[in-house]
Coordinates of C-alpha atoms in Angstrom, one line a residue:
M28 CA 94.4 47.7 110.5
I29 CA 92.5 48.5 113.8
P30 CA 94.5 50.4 116.3
S31 CA 95.3 49.4 119.8
Y32 CA 95.1 50.8 123.1
F33 CA 96.3 51.7 126.6
F34 CA 93.7 52.3 129.2
A35 CA 94.0 53.4 132.7
H36 CA 91.4 51.4 134.9
G37 CA 91.6 53.7 137.9
A38 CA 89.7 52.7 141.2
P39 CA 87.5 49.7 140.5
S40 CA 84.2 52.4 141.4
I41 CA 85.3 53.8 137.8
V42 CA 82.6 51.5 136.1
L43 CA 80.0 53.6 138.2
E44 CA 81.2 56.9 137.3
D45 CA 80.2 59.6 135.3
N46 CA 82.7 62.0 133.9
D47 CA 84.7 63.0 130.8
Y48 CA 86.8 59.6 130.6
T49 CA 84.0 57.2 131.3
K50 CA 81.9 59.3 128.8
L51 CA 85.1 58.4 126.4
L52 CA 84.9 54.6 127.3
K53 CA 81.2 54.6 127.1
Q54 CA 81.5 56.0 123.5
F55 CA 83.8 53.8 122.5
K56 CA 82.3 51.0 120.7
D57 CA 79.9 54.2 118.6
N58 CA 83.4 55.6 117.1
T59 CA 85.4 52.4 116.6
P60 CA 85.0 49.4 114.0
Q61 CA 83.5 46.7 115.8
P62 CA 86.7 44.3 116.9
K63 CA 86.0 40.3 116.2
A64 CA 87.7 39.5 119.4
I65 CA 89.3 41.7 122.1
V66 CA 92.9 40.7 123.6
L67 CA 93.9 42.5 126.9
F68 CA 96.6 42.7 129.0
S69 CA 95.7 43.4 132.8
A70 CA 98.1 45.0 135.4
H71 CA 96.3 43.0 138.2
W72 CA 97.0 39.3 136.7
E73 CA 101.1 38.8 137.2
E74 CA 102.3 35.7 136.3
A75 CA 106.2 34.4 136.1
V76 CA 105.3 32.9 132.7
Q77 CA 103.4 34.6 129.9
T78 CA 99.8 33.2 130.6
V79 CA 97.0 33.2 127.7
G80 CA 93.6 33.0 129.3
A81 CA 91.1 30.9 127.8
A82 CA 88.4 29.9 130.3
K83 CA 85.0 29.0 128.3
A84 CA 83.1 31.5 130.2
Y85 CA 84.9 33.7 132.7
E86 CA 84.0 34.2 135.9
T87 CA 83.9 37.7 137.5
I88 CA 86.9 38.4 140.2
Y89 CA 86.4 40.9 142.8
D90 CA 89.7 41.5 143.8
F91 CA 89.1 44.5 145.9
G92 CA 87.6 45.4 148.9
G93 CA 85.7 48.3 150.9
F94 CA 84.0 49.8 147.7
Q95 CA 80.2 50.1 146.7
D96 CA 78.5 47.2 147.3
E97 CA 76.9 47.6 144.0
L98 CA 80.1 46.4 142.4
Y99 CA 80.4 43.1 143.9
Q100 CA 77.1 42.5 142.1
M101 CA 78.4 43.3 138.5
T102 CA 79.3 40.5 136.1
Y103 CA 81.2 40.3 133.0
P104 CA 80.5 37.1 131.6
A105 CA 82.6 37.2 128.4
Q106 CA 83.8 34.3 126.8
S107 CA 87.5 33.3 125.7
D108 CA 88.2 32.7 121.9
R109 CA 90.3 29.7 122.0
A110 CA 91.4 29.7 118.3
L111 CA 93.0 33.1 118.9
A112 CA 94.5 31.6 122.2
D113 CA 96.2 29.2 120.0
Q114 CA 97.6 31.8 117.4
I115 CA 98.6 33.9 120.3
Q116 CA 100.7 31.2 122.0
H117 CA 101.9 30.4 118.1
L118 CA 102.8 33.8 118.0
F119 CA 104.8 34.0 121.4
T120 CA 106.7 31.0 120.2
R121 CA 107.5 32.4 117.0
Y122 CA 109.2 35.3 119.1
G123 CA 111.2 33.4 121.4
I124 CA 108.6 34.3 124.3
E125 CA 107.7 31.1 126.4
S126 CA 103.9 30.8 127.2
V127 CA 101.1 28.6 129.1
R128 CA 97.4 28.6 128.9
N129 CA 94.9 28.8 131.7
E130 CA 91.8 27.6 131.3
V131 CA 90.2 28.5 134.6
R132 CA 90.6 32.0 135.7
G133 CA 88.3 34.6 135.5
L134 CA 88.8 38.3 134.5
D135 CA 90.1 40.7 137.3
H136 CA 88.6 44.5 137.7
G137 CA 91.6 45.7 135.4
A138 CA 90.0 43.9 132.9
W139 CA 86.1 43.7 133.4
A140 CA 85.7 47.4 134.8
V141 CA 87.2 48.7 131.4
L142 CA 85.4 46.2 129.2
K143 CA 82.2 46.6 131.2
L144 CA 82.4 50.4 129.9
L145 CA 83.9 49.9 126.5
Y146 CA 81.4 47.1 125.7
P147 CA 78.7 46.6 128.1
D148 CA 76.8 43.5 126.8
A149 CA 80.0 41.4 127.0
D150 CA 79.2 40.1 123.2
I151 CA 83.0 40.0 121.8
P152 CA 85.6 37.0 122.7
V153 CA 88.2 38.1 125.2
V154 CA 91.4 36.8 125.5
A155 CA 92.9 37.6 128.8
L156 CA 96.8 37.9 129.2
S157 CA 99.1 38.3 132.0
V158 CA 101.8 40.5 132.8
N159 CA 105.5 39.7 134.4
R160 CA 107.1 42.7 136.2
H161 CA 110.3 41.2 136.2
L162 CA 111.3 41.4 132.6
S163 CA 113.0 44.6 131.1
N164 CA 111.0 47.2 129.5
E165 CA 112.4 45.9 126.1
Q166 CA 111.2 42.7 126.5
Q167 CA 107.8 43.8 127.5
Y168 CA 107.9 46.4 124.2
E169 CA 108.7 42.9 122.2
I170 CA 105.9 41.1 123.7
G171 CA 103.2 43.7 122.6
K172 CA 105.3 43.4 119.2
A173 CA 104.8 39.7 118.9
L174 CA 101.1 40.2 118.7
S175 CA 100.7 43.2 116.2
E176 CA 99.8 41.3 113.2
L177 CA 96.5 40.6 115.3
R178 CA 95.5 44.4 114.2
E179 CA 95.1 43.0 110.8
Q180 CA 92.5 40.6 111.6
D181 CA 90.3 43.4 113.4
V182 CA 91.4 42.0 116.8
L183 CA 91.6 44.8 119.4
I184 CA 94.5 44.6 121.8
I185 CA 94.3 46.7 124.8
G186 CA 96.7 47.1 127.7
S187 CA 94.8 48.2 131.0
G188 CA 96.8 49.6 134.0
G189 CA 98.0 53.4 134.7
T190 CA 100.9 55.8 134.3
V191 CA 100.9 57.4 137.4
H192 CA 99.7 54.7 140.1
N193 CA 100.5 55.3 143.9
L194 CA 98.0 54.2 145.8
R195 CA 100.1 55.7 149.1
G196 CA 100.4 58.6 147.4
L197 CA 96.6 59.0 147.0
N198 CA 94.8 62.1 148.7
W199 CA 91.2 60.8 148.5
A200 CA 89.7 64.4 149.0
S201 CA 91.9 66.4 146.6
E202 CA 90.2 68.1 144.0
G203 CA 93.4 69.3 142.4
I204 CA 96.3 67.8 140.5
D205 CA 99.9 67.1 142.0
G206 CA 102.3 69.2 140.1
W207 CA 104.7 65.9 139.9
A208 CA 102.3 63.4 138.4
E209 CA 101.6 66.1 135.2
Q210 CA 105.7 66.4 135.3
F211 CA 105.9 62.7 134.9
D212 CA 102.8 62.2 132.6
S213 CA 104.5 64.8 130.3
W214 CA 107.5 63.6 129.8
I215 CA 105.7 60.4 128.9
Q216 CA 103.7 62.0 126.6
D217 CA 106.6 63.4 124.8
K218 CA 108.9 59.7 124.8
L219 CA 105.2 58.3 123.1
E220 CA 104.6 61.2 120.8
T221 CA 108.0 60.8 119.3
W222 CA 108.7 57.1 120.0
D223 CA 111.4 57.7 121.5
T224 CA 111.8 53.9 122.9
E225 CA 115.2 54.2 123.9
A226 CA 114.7 57.2 126.6
L227 CA 111.3 55.5 127.6
F228 CA 113.1 51.9 128.3
Q229 CA 115.1 54.2 130.7
Y230 CA 112.1 55.8 132.3
R231 CA 112.8 55.1 135.9
E232 CA 116.2 56.7 135.2
L233 CA 115.2 59.6 133.3
A234 CA 112.0 60.9 133.9
P235 CA 110.8 63.5 136.6
Y236 CA 109.5 62.1 139.5
A237 CA 109.3 58.4 138.3
R238 CA 109.9 56.9 141.7
E239 CA 106.7 58.6 142.9
A240 CA 104.2 57.9 139.9
V241 CA 105.4 54.1 139.4
P242 CA 106.7 52.6 142.8
T243 CA 105.9 49.1 141.2
N244 CA 106.0 48.6 137.3
E245 CA 102.7 46.4 137.0
H246 CA 100.5 49.0 135.9
F247 CA 103.1 50.6 133.6
I248 CA 103.9 47.3 132.1
P249 CA 100.1 47.3 130.0
L250 CA 101.6 50.6 128.3
L251 CA 104.6 49.7 126.9
L252 CA 102.6 46.4 125.8
A253 CA 100.1 48.1 123.9
M254 CA 102.9 50.3 122.4
G255 CA 104.9 47.5 121.1
T256 CA 101.7 46.4 119.2
G257 CA 101.9 49.6 117.3
D258 CA 105.7 49.4 116.3
A259 CA 105.1 49.0 112.4
G260 CA 103.2 52.1 112.5
R261 CA 105.0 54.1 115.2
N262 CA 102.0 56.6 115.7
A263 CA 101.1 57.6 119.4
K264 CA 97.6 59.7 120.1
L265 CA 96.8 60.8 123.6
L266 CA 92.7 60.5 123.6
H267 CA 92.2 61.7 127.0
R268 CA 94.5 62.2 130.5
S269 CA 92.6 63.6 133.7
Y270 CA 93.5 62.9 137.3
Q271 CA 91.3 61.5 140.4
Y272 CA 92.4 61.8 144.0
G273 CA 95.3 64.1 143.6
N274 CA 97.8 62.0 141.3
L275 CA 95.7 58.8 139.9
S276 CA 96.0 59.1 136.2
L277 CA 92.8 58.0 134.0
S278 CA 94.9 58.3 130.5
C279 CA 93.9 56.6 127.2
W280 CA 96.6 56.4 124.5
Q281 CA 95.7 55.0 120.7
F282 CA 98.6 53.2 118.9
N283 CA 98.7 52.9 115.0

């Protein structure tokens, strides 16, 4: 059974960077069985109803401004897998999760920046999935759990977001790490590794510096979605964690 993953996508410029985190992503395909398809939840696609992307050929969305010109020339022309999209909607229905299909939306940078590092040839079908910040943390987990059987079919499930993601709190000139960011991530690490969902679902009340780390939850949601896909095995492994700009976390979690 193929593991599922959470990847922090950081700033859009991550796709141009050369550091320990991007090296991990670039080497991912060499250390992981080739998936037949990828299912990806992006923090940058928010919908009130769970939406399943099924564009025949995804356009590349440049949902950012002020970055290097090179980024706006990049494309990631992946195609969807409509049979897999059908199966995903069937699974959602089985779990009582309402869903709709979108056959025109492209891939935002939360999706393509990560995928371009993981699978630069864009030769694996991708089904993009939205997130909904208004659901409970338990509901987020259940959405991931609904898709867990896809892992048995060599489908790679990815949540793309960020555990510490406070753009107003970034220090663009900093080369250090803010202690509050590390304390929050360390608390999250403990709850993931012990699979303490009861505490994790209450992270905003229980975790240190939760308000600073997660001022809005759309980037945290993909972690819960990816975790839910690993409910059967309940094994979480931290593959990488580093920080940019003082507190923007770059982390990778594997769920089995």
